CSV table of N, CA and C in Angstrom, one decimal:
chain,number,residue,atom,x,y,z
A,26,UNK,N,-70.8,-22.6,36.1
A,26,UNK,CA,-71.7,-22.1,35.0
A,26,UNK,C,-71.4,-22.9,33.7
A,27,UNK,N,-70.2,-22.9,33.5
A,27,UNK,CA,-69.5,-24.0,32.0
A,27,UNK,C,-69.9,-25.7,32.2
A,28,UNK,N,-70.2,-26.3,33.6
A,28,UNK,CA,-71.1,-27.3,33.6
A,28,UNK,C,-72.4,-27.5,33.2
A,29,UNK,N,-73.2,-26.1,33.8
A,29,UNK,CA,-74.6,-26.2,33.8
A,29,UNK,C,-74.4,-26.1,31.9
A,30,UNK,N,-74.3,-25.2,30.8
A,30,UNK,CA,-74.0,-24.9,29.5
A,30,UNK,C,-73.7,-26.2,29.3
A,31,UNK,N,-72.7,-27.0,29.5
A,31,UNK,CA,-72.5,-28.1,29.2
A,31,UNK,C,-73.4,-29.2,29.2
A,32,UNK,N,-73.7,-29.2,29.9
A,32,UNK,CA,-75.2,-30.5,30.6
A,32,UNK,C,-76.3,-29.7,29.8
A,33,UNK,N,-76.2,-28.6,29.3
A,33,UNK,CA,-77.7,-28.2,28.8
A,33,UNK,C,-77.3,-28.6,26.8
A,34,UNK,N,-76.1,-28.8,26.4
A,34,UNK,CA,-75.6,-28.5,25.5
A,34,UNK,C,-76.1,-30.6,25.6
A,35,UNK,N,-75.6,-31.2,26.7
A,35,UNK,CA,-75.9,-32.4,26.1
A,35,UNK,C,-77.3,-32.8,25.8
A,36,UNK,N,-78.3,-32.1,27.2
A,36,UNK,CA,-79.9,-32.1,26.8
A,36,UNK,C,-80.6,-32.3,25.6
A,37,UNK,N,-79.5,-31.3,24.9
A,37,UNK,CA,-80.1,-31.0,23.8
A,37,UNK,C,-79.9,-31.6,22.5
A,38,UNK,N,-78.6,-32.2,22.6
A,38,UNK,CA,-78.2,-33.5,21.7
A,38,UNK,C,-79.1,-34.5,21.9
A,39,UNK,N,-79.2,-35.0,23.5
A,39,UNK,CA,-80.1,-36.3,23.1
A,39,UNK,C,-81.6,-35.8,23.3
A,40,UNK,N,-81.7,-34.9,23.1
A,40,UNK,CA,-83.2,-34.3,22.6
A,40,UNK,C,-83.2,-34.8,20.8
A,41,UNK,N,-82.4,-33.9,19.9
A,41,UNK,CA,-82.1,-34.6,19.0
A,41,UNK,C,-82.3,-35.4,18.4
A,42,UNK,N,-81.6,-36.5,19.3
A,42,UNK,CA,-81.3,-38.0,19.2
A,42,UNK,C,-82.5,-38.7,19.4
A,43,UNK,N,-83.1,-38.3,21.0
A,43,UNK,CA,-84.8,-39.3,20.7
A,43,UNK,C,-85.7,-38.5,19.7
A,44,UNK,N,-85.3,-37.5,19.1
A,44,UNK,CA,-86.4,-37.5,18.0
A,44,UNK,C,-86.4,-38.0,17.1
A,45,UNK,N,-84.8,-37.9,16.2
A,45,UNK,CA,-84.6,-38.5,15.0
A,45,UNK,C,-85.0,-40.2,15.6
A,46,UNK,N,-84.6,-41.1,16.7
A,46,UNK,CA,-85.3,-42.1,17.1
A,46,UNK,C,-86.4,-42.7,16.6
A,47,UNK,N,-87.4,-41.4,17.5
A,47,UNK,CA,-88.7,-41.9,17.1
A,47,UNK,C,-89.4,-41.5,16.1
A,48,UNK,N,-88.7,-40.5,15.0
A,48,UNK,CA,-88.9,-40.3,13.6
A,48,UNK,C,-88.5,-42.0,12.4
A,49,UNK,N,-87.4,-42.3,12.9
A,49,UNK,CA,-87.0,-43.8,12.5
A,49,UNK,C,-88.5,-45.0,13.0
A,50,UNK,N,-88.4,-44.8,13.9
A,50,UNK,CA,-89.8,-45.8,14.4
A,50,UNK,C,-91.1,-45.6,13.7
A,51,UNK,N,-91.3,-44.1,13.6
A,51,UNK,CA,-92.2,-43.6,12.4
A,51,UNK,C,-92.6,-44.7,11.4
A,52,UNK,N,-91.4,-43.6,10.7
A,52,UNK,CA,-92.0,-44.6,9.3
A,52,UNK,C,-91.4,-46.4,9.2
A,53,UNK,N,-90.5,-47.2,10.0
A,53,UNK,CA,-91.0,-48.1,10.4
A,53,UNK,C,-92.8,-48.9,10.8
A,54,UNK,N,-92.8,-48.5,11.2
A,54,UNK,CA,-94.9,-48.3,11.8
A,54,UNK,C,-95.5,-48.4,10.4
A,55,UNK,N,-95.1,-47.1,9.9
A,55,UNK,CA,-95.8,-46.9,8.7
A,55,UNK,C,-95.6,-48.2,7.4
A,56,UNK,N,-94.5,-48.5,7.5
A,56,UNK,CA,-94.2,-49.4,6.4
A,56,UNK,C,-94.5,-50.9,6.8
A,57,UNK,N,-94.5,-51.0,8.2
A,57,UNK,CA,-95.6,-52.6,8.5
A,57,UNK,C,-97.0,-52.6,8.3
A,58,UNK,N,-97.3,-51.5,8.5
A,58,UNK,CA,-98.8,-51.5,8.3
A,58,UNK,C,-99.4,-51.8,6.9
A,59,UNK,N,-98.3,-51.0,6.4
A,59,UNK,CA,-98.7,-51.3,4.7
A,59,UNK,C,-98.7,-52.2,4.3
A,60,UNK,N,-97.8,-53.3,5.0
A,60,UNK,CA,-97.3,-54.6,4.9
A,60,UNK,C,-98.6,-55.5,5.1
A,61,UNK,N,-99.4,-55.2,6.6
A,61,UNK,CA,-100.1,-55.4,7.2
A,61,UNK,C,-101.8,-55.7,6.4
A,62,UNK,N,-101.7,-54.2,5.6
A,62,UNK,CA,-102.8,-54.0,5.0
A,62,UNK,C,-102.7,-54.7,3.9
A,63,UNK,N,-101.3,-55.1,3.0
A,63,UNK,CA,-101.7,-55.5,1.8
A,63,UNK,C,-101.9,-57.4,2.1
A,64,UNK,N,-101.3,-58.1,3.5
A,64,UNK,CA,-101.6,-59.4,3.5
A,64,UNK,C,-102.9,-59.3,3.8
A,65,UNK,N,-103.8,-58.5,4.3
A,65,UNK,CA,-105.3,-58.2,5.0
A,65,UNK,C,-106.0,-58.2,3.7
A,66,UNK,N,-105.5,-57.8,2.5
A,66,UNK,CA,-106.4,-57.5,1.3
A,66,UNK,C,-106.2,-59.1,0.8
A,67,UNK,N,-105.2,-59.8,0.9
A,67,UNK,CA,-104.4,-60.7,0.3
A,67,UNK,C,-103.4,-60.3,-0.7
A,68,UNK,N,-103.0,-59.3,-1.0
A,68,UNK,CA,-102.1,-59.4,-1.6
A,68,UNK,C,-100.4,-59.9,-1.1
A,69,UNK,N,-100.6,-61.0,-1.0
A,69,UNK,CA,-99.0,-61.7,-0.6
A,69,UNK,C,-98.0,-61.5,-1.4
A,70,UNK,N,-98.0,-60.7,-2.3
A,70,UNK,CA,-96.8,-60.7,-3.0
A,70,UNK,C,-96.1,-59.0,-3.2
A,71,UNK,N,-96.8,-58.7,-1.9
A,71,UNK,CA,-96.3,-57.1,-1.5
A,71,UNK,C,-94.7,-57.2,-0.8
A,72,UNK,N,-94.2,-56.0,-1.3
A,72,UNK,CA,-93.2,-56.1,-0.9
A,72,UNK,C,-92.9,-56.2,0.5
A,73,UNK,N,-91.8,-56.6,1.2
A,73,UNK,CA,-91.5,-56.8,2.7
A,73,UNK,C,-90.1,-55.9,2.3
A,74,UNK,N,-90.7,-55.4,4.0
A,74,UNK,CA,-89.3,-54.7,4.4
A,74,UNK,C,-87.8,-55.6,4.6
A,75,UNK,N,-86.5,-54.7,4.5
A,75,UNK,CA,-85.6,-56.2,4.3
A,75,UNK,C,-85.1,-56.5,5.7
A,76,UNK,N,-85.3,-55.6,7.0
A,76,UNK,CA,-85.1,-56.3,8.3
A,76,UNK,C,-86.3,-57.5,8.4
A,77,UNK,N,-88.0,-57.3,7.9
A,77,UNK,CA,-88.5,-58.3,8.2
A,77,UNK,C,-88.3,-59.7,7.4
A,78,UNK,N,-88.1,-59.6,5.8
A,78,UNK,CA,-87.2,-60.7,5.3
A,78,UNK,C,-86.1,-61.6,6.2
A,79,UNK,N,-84.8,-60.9,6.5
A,79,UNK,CA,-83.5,-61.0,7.0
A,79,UNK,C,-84.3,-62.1,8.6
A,80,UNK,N,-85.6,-62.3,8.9
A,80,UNK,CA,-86.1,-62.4,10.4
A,80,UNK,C,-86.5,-63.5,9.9
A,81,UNK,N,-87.2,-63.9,8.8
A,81,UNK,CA,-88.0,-64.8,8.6
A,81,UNK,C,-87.1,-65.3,7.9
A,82,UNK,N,-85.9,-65.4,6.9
A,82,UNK,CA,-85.0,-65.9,6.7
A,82,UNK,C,-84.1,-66.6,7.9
A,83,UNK,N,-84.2,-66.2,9.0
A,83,UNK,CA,-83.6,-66.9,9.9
A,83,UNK,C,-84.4,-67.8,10.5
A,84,UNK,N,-85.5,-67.3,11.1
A,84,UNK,CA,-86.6,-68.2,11.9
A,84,UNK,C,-86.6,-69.5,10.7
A,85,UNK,N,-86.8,-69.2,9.0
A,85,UNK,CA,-87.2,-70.5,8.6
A,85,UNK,C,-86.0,-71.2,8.0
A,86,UNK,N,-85.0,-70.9,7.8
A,86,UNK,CA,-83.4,-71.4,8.1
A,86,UNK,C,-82.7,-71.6,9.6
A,87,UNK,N,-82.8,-71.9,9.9
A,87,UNK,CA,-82.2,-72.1,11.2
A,87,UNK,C,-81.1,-72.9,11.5
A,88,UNK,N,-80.5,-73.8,10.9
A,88,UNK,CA,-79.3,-74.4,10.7
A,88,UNK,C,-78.6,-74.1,9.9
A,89,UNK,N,-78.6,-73.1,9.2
A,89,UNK,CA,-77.4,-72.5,8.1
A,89,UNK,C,-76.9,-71.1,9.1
């Protein structure tokens, strides 16, 4: 019985766990899109998220 409680005890952590997940992914989504919409209007001088900076900082540095 102190297994089954236990295995139900972990269920429910990584129940938890993929929510807060895909709550993270969320507003991710949400904040490319915005990104998305303001290059679609043209405004290029909207802010970027700083993992997508940190990506294109690398792709366009590539030997440092």
């Amino acid at each position: 019985m102190q297994n089954l409680e236990a295995a139900r005890a972990q269920a429910r952590t990584a129940a938890r766990v993929a929510q807060a997940e895909a709550e993270r992914q969320r507003a991710l989504v949400a904040e490319y899109e915005q990104v998305k919409d303001a290059f679609r209007e043209g405004d290029f001088d909207a802010p970027l998220p700083d993992d997508f900076r940190r990506l294109l900082d690398r792709i366009l540095r590539p030997g440092d």
